[in-house]
mmCIF file of C-alpha atoms in Angstrom:
data_model
loop_
_atom_site.group_PDB
_atom_site.id
_atom_site.type_symbol
_atom_site.label_atom_id
_atom_site.label_comp_id
_atom_site.label_asym_id
_atom_site.label_seq_id
_atom_site.Cartn_x
_atom_site.Cartn_y
_atom_site.Cartn_z
ATOM 1 C CA MET J 1 -22.982 -2.374 1.818
ATOM 2 C CA PHE J 2 -19.856 -0.253 1.999
ATOM 3 C CA HIS J 3 -21.188 2.390 4.399
ATOM 4 C CA ASN J 4 -18.987 3.864 7.088
ATOM 5 C CA LYS J 5 -20.803 5.621 9.935
ATOM 6 C CA ALA J 6 -18.605 8.712 9.719
ATOM 7 C CA PRO J 7 -16.844 10.117 6.655
ATOM 8 C CA VAL J 8 -13.122 9.512 6.676
ATOM 9 C CA SER J 9 -11.257 12.829 6.738
ATOM 10 C CA ILE J 10 -7.652 12.341 5.690
ATOM 11 C CA PHE J 11 -4.580 14.408 4.960
ATOM 12 C CA SER J 12 -4.078 15.767 1.482
ATOM 13 C CA VAL J 13 -2.284 18.622 -0.183
ATOM 14 C CA ARG J 14 -5.691 19.628 -1.491
ATOM 15 C CA SER J 15 -7.387 19.530 1.911
ATOM 16 C CA GLY J 16 -5.280 22.353 3.316
ATOM 17 C CA LYS J 17 -4.262 20.296 6.353
ATOM 18 C CA GLN J 18 -0.564 20.007 7.071
ATOM 19 C CA TYR J 19 1.349 17.701 9.387
ATOM 20 C CA LYS J 20 4.987 17.811 10.411
ATOM 21 C CA PRO J 21 6.417 14.279 10.140
ATOM 22 C CA ALA J 22 9.158 12.911 12.310
ATOM 23 C CA LYS J 23 12.619 12.306 10.886
ATOM 24 C CA ASN J 24 12.659 9.327 8.530
ATOM 25 C CA ASP J 25 16.130 7.827 8.182
ATOM 26 C CA ASP J 26 14.777 5.335 5.635
ATOM 27 C CA LEU J 27 14.501 8.183 3.136
ATOM 28 C CA LYS J 28 18.297 8.109 2.945
ATOM 29 C CA ALA J 29 18.113 4.851 0.985
ATOM 30 C CA THR J 30 19.112 5.608 -2.580
ATOM 31 C CA ASN J 31 18.436 2.252 -4.216
ATOM 32 C CA SER J 32 16.224 -0.790 -3.796
ATOM 33 C CA THR J 33 19.052 -2.931 -2.419
ATOM 34 C CA SER J 34 19.751 -0.612 0.512
ATOM 35 C CA LEU J 35 16.040 -0.224 1.200
ATOM 36 C CA TYR J 36 15.455 -3.979 1.189
ATOM 37 C CA ASP J 37 18.423 -4.431 3.494
ATOM 38 C CA SER J 38 16.697 -2.340 6.150
ATOM 39 C CA ALA J 39 13.399 -4.239 6.331
ATOM 40 C CA LEU J 40 11.610 -7.462 5.481
ATOM 41 C CA ARG J 41 11.014 -7.808 1.748
ATOM 42 C CA GLU J 42 7.795 -9.805 2.017
ATOM 43 C CA ASP J 43 4.468 -8.084 1.442
ATOM 44 C CA GLY J 44 0.871 -9.166 1.880
ATOM 45 C CA LEU J 45 -1.896 -8.166 4.268
ATOM 46 C CA MET J 46 -2.178 -8.894 7.974
ATOM 47 C CA PRO J 47 -5.067 -10.987 9.356
ATOM 48 C CA GLY J 48 -8.089 -8.813 10.030
ATOM 49 C CA THR J 49 -7.353 -6.334 7.262
ATOM 50 C CA MET J 50 -10.738 -5.576 5.716
ATOM 51 C CA VAL J 51 -11.081 -5.867 1.946
ATOM 52 C CA ALA J 52 -13.919 -4.487 -0.198
ATOM 53 C CA ALA J 53 -15.432 -7.714 -1.587
ATOM 54 C CA ALA J 54 -18.501 -8.163 -3.762
ATOM 55 C CA ASP J 55 -20.627 -8.978 -0.702
ATOM 56 C CA GLY J 56 -19.224 -6.216 1.538
ATOM 57 C CA TRP J 57 -16.211 -5.756 3.787
ATOM 58 C CA ARG J 58 -14.441 -9.024 4.566
ATOM 59 C CA PRO J 59 -11.247 -9.989 6.444
ATOM 60 C CA VAL J 60 -8.566 -10.645 3.853
ATOM 61 C CA GLU J 61 -7.924 -14.154 5.177
ATOM 62 C CA SER J 62 -11.542 -15.120 4.380
ATOM 63 C CA ILE J 63 -11.307 -14.279 0.656
ATOM 64 C CA GLN J 64 -11.430 -17.409 -1.488
ATOM 65 C CA PRO J 65 -10.165 -17.981 -5.051
ATOM 66 C CA GLY J 66 -12.911 -17.066 -7.511
ATOM 67 C CA GLU J 67 -14.340 -14.298 -5.314
ATOM 68 C CA CYS J 68 -14.101 -10.668 -6.440
ATOM 69 C CA VAL J 69 -12.709 -7.614 -4.636
ATOM 70 C CA MET J 70 -12.669 -3.919 -5.515
ATOM 71 C CA THR J 71 -9.600 -2.672 -7.378
ATOM 72 C CA PHE J 72 -8.212 0.766 -8.205
ATOM 73 C CA ASP J 73 -8.477 0.625 -12.007
ATOM 74 C CA ASN J 74 -10.687 -2.321 -12.865
ATOM 75 C CA GLY J 75 -13.644 -2.412 -10.494
ATOM 76 C CA MET J 76 -14.440 -5.851 -9.099
ATOM 77 C CA ARG J 77 -11.760 -8.363 -10.077
ATOM 78 C CA GLU J 78 -11.520 -12.086 -9.404
ATOM 79 C CA VAL J 79 -8.894 -13.376 -6.983
ATOM 80 C CA VAL J 80 -6.859 -16.226 -8.478
ATOM 81 C CA GLU J 81 -5.225 -17.270 -5.208
ATOM 82 C CA ASN J 82 -5.100 -16.154 -1.584
ATOM 83 C CA ARG J 83 -1.608 -17.289 -0.659
ATOM 84 C CA ARG J 84 -0.814 -17.721 3.025
ATOM 85 C CA ILE J 85 2.689 -16.680 4.038
ATOM 86 C CA SER J 86 4.206 -17.478 7.419
ATOM 87 C CA LEU J 87 7.412 -15.852 8.650
ATOM 88 C CA SER J 88 8.965 -17.418 11.709
ATOM 89 C CA TYR J 89 10.174 -14.855 14.236
ATOM 90 C CA SER J 90 13.308 -16.905 14.895
ATOM 91 C CA THR J 91 14.439 -16.468 11.272
ATOM 92 C CA ILE J 92 13.958 -12.681 11.090
ATOM 93 C CA PRO J 93 17.170 -10.622 11.451
ATOM 94 C CA LYS J 94 16.985 -8.413 14.532
ATOM 95 C CA ARG J 95 17.261 -5.191 12.517
ATOM 96 C CA LYS J 96 14.151 -6.232 10.559
ATOM 97 C CA THR J 97 11.895 -7.173 13.486
ATOM 98 C CA PHE J 98 9.360 -4.448 12.864
ATOM 99 C CA VAL J 99 6.222 -3.700 10.863
ATOM 100 C CA MET J 100 4.443 -0.413 10.169
ATOM 101 C CA HIS J 101 1.675 1.010 12.348
ATOM 102 C CA ILE J 102 -0.815 3.058 10.318
ATOM 103 C CA PRO J 103 -3.035 5.189 12.606
ATOM 104 C CA CYS J 104 -6.706 5.590 11.772
ATOM 105 C CA GLY J 105 -7.141 8.098 8.939
ATOM 106 C CA ALA J 106 -3.456 8.426 8.067
ATOM 107 C CA LEU J 107 -3.917 6.831 4.632
ATOM 108 C CA ALA J 108 -7.725 6.897 4.398
ATOM 109 C CA ASN J 109 -7.940 3.793 6.605
ATOM 110 C CA ARG J 110 -10.974 3.906 8.886
ATOM 111 C CA SER J 111 -9.218 2.070 11.728
ATOM 112 C CA ASP J 112 -5.690 1.507 13.012
ATOM 113 C CA MET J 113 -3.890 -1.125 10.980
ATOM 114 C CA THR J 114 -0.535 -2.733 10.379
ATOM 115 C CA LEU J 115 1.350 -3.067 7.093
ATOM 116 C CA MET J 116 4.546 -4.790 6.087
ATOM 117 C CA PRO J 117 7.367 -2.270 5.501
ATOM 118 C CA MET J 118 7.624 -3.115 1.795
ATOM 119 C CA GLN J 119 3.872 -3.221 1.216
ATOM 120 C CA GLU J 120 3.285 -0.652 -1.505
ATOM 121 C CA VAL J 121 0.371 1.779 -1.211
ATOM 122 C CA ILE J 122 -1.006 4.360 -3.603
ATOM 123 C CA ILE J 123 -0.309 7.980 -2.720
ATOM 124 C CA GLU J 124 -1.292 11.089 -4.672
ATOM 125 C CA SER J 125 1.307 13.742 -5.440
ATOM 126 C CA ASP J 126 1.150 16.960 -7.459
ATOM 127 C CA LYS J 127 4.917 16.755 -7.946
ATOM 128 C CA ALA J 128 4.634 13.220 -9.332
ATOM 129 C CA GLU J 129 2.058 14.395 -11.847
ATOM 130 C CA LEU J 130 4.334 17.216 -13.005
ATOM 131 C CA THR J 131 7.464 15.048 -13.103
ATOM 132 C CA TYR J 132 6.207 11.653 -14.243
ATOM 133 C CA GLY J 133 2.812 12.420 -15.781
ATOM 134 C CA ASP J 134 0.767 10.520 -13.180
ATOM 135 C CA PRO J 135 -0.352 11.788 -9.747
ATOM 136 C CA PHE J 136 -0.818 8.261 -8.390
ATOM 137 C CA VAL J 137 2.402 6.628 -7.207
ATOM 138 C CA LEU J 138 3.228 3.362 -5.459
ATOM 139 C CA MET J 139 5.263 3.867 -2.289
ATOM 140 C CA PRO J 140 6.475 1.314 0.288
ATOM 141 C CA SER J 141 4.900 2.058 3.658
ATOM 142 C CA LEU J 142 8.397 2.172 5.179
ATOM 143 C CA LEU J 143 9.111 5.433 3.355
ATOM 144 C CA LEU J 144 6.087 7.024 5.032
ATOM 145 C CA THR J 145 7.593 6.690 8.513
ATOM 146 C CA GLY J 146 6.699 9.816 10.489
ATOM 147 C CA TYR J 147 3.879 10.845 8.149
ATOM 148 C CA ARG J 148 0.811 11.613 10.259
ATOM 149 C CA GLY J 149 1.855 9.217 12.984
ATOM 150 C CA ILE J 150 2.936 6.300 10.788
ATOM 151 C CA SER J 151 5.667 4.488 12.700
ATOM 152 C CA LYS J 152 7.628 1.285 13.072
ATOM 153 C CA THR J 153 6.288 -1.109 15.663
ATOM 154 C CA PRO J 154 8.229 -4.111 16.996
ATOM 155 C CA VAL J 155 7.464 -7.675 15.946
ATOM 156 C CA THR J 156 7.293 -10.061 18.902
ATOM 157 C CA GLY J 157 6.203 -13.288 17.214
ATOM 158 C CA ASP J 158 5.607 -15.049 13.922
ATOM 159 C CA ILE J 159 4.077 -13.039 11.074
ATOM 160 C CA ILE J 160 1.126 -14.424 9.110
ATOM 161 C CA LEU J 161 0.186 -12.753 5.819
ATOM 162 C CA SER J 162 -2.496 -13.168 3.166
ATOM 163 C CA MET J 163 -1.302 -12.358 -0.345
ATOM 164 C CA LEU J 164 -4.162 -11.804 -2.795
ATOM 165 C CA LEU J 165 -3.053 -12.741 -6.307
ATOM 166 C CA PHE J 166 -4.802 -11.785 -9.537
ATOM 167 C CA GLU J 167 -4.501 -12.544 -13.220
ATOM 168 C CA ARG J 168 -2.808 -9.150 -13.546
ATOM 169 C CA GLU J 169 -1.302 -6.791 -10.993
ATOM 170 C CA GLN J 170 -4.009 -4.826 -9.136
ATOM 171 C CA VAL J 171 -4.403 -2.242 -6.380
ATOM 172 C CA VAL J 172 -6.974 -3.270 -3.771
ATOM 173 C CA GLN J 173 -9.282 -1.163 -1.573
ATOM 174 C CA THR J 174 -8.722 -1.986 2.108
ATOM 175 C CA ASN J 175 -9.971 -0.704 5.478
ATOM 176 C CA GLY J 176 -12.072 2.071 3.951
ATOM 177 C CA GLY J 177 -9.905 3.902 1.447
ATOM 178 C CA LEU J 178 -6.340 2.618 1.796
ATOM 179 C CA LEU J 179 -5.151 1.327 -1.586
ATOM 180 C CA THR J 180 -2.597 -1.493 -1.460
ATOM 181 C CA LEU J 181 -0.733 -3.314 -4.216
ATOM 182 C CA ALA J 182 -1.558 -6.946 -5.045
ATOM 183 C CA HIS J 183 0.575 -9.008 -7.400
ATOM 184 C CA ALA J 184 -0.147 -10.909 -10.580
ATOM 185 C CA HIS J 185 -0.235 -14.655 -9.887
ATOM 186 C CA SER J 186 2.100 -15.327 -12.795
ATOM 187 C CA SER J 187 4.665 -12.787 -11.585
ATOM 188 C CA LEU J 188 5.516 -15.042 -8.632
ATOM 189 C CA SER J 189 6.209 -18.159 -10.669
ATOM 190 C CA PRO J 190 9.863 -19.321 -10.957
ATOM 191 C CA LEU J 191 9.778 -18.805 -14.729
ATOM 192 C CA THR J 192 8.743 -15.156 -14.589
ATOM 193 C CA MET J 193 10.371 -13.836 -11.410
ATOM 194 C CA ALA J 194 13.566 -13.271 -13.403
ATOM 195 C CA THR J 195 11.694 -10.597 -15.405
ATOM 196 C CA PRO J 196 9.314 -9.068 -12.823
ATOM 197 C CA ASN J 197 8.656 -5.866 -14.784
ATOM 198 C CA ARG J 198 6.913 -7.846 -17.478
ATOM 199 C CA PHE J 199 3.780 -8.046 -15.343
ATOM 200 C CA ASP J 200 3.952 -4.653 -13.617
ATOM 201 C CA ARG J 201 1.075 -2.334 -14.512
ATOM 202 C CA TYR J 202 2.048 0.637 -12.364
ATOM 203 C CA LEU J 203 4.903 3.106 -12.518
ATOM 204 C CA ARG J 204 7.841 2.030 -10.367
ATOM 205 C CA LEU J 205 10.081 4.751 -8.992
ATOM 206 C CA THR J 206 13.423 4.240 -7.294
ATOM 207 C CA PRO J 207 13.760 5.053 -3.569
ATOM 208 C CA ALA J 208 15.666 8.199 -4.567
ATOM 209 C CA GLN J 209 12.832 9.293 -6.861
ATOM 210 C CA LEU J 210 10.251 8.542 -4.166
ATOM 211 C CA ARG J 211 12.309 10.516 -1.666
ATOM 212 C CA GLY J 212 12.140 13.443 -4.080
ATOM 213 C CA LEU J 213 8.351 13.440 -3.748
ATOM 214 C CA ILE J 214 8.508 13.818 0.046
ATOM 215 C CA ASP J 215 9.651 17.341 0.785
ATOM 216 C CA TRP J 216 8.741 18.109 4.379
ATOM 217 C CA GLU J 217 10.145 21.633 4.027
ATOM 218 C CA GLN J 218 7.578 22.446 1.326
ATOM 219 C CA PRO J 219 4.102 21.525 2.659
ATOM 220 C CA SER J 220 2.497 22.312 -0.701
ATOM 221 C CA GLU J 221 4.545 19.519 -2.267
ATOM 222 C CA GLN J 222 3.850 16.832 0.322
ATOM 223 C CA PRO J 223 2.048 13.741 -1.030
ATOM 224 C CA GLY J 224 -1.215 12.476 0.394
ATOM 225 C CA PRO J 225 -3.537 9.497 0.139
ATOM 226 C CA ALA J 226 -5.427 9.019 -3.123
ATOM 227 C CA PHE J 227 -8.998 10.420 -3.163
ATOM 228 C CA ALA J 228 -8.168 12.579 -0.145
ATOM 229 C CA GLY J 229 -10.966 13.945 2.045
ATOM 230 C CA GLN J 230 -13.630 11.633 0.613
ATOM 231 C CA SER J 231 -15.906 9.289 2.531
ATOM 232 C CA VAL J 232 -15.599 5.521 2.159
ATOM 233 C CA ASP J 233 -18.659 5.486 -0.100
ATOM 234 C CA ALA J 234 -17.171 8.270 -2.234
ATOM 235 C CA VAL J 235 -13.906 6.356 -2.613
ATOM 236 C CA HIS J 236 -15.831 3.251 -3.624
ATOM 237 C CA ALA J 237 -17.811 5.250 -6.194
ATOM 238 C CA ALA J 238 -14.603 6.807 -7.526
ATOM 239 C CA LEU J 239 -13.068 3.375 -8.012
ATOM 240 C CA GLU J 240 -16.143 2.173 -9.872
ATOM 241 C CA ALA J 241 -15.993 5.283 -12.070
ATOM 242 C CA ARG J 242 -12.329 4.630 -12.918
ATOM 243 C CA ALA J 243 -13.266 1.157 -14.114
ATOM 244 C CA SER J 244 -16.121 2.317 -16.343
#
């Protein structure tokens, strides 16, 4: 059901492969305010992004409330809402008219894809494990500019997003092995948005702390995608094992 014709080989500290990223000026951001000021804040998945559902890979826009998708920590979990978000091009500030191009294999994705700049993904870092006690860290895709070909790409029209919402915050398996954050439904209500951390399940680092994990001068300390070097089936099995 989740077979990929060829194993996905991806970058990892543990794989021994090293890539020299381009300069990333967004790493200069030292706080969330300055980072948000440089890009659109909205997250969610683009149409056509494939999600690991109970009946196989499905475009995210086709997922209905009540259906289950594969998550990082909890196996198959029920979607409470698939919220459609539309951003009109005419309302986007010129400096923010871009999204992120993720080349095939850069983050365990089995095909080229596009992410919103503030869409958080799971990366794996030896330095994070030593410093914060957990190797798996959420990082906005914007901060990965230059990493194995990840780059900004211009927006030329309206942006349509699908935001999968769950009872609790989850990380969802997409396009093979790319792990993306999905919010708790209740965290987006007017009553709870004033205290967003109440519903967060995963460690949140500041942009400065995240920048500290990306040391291009020390290849042995560069982060990589979670479950690096594994096939799509192996990633799926690893996610099921984490939930058991």
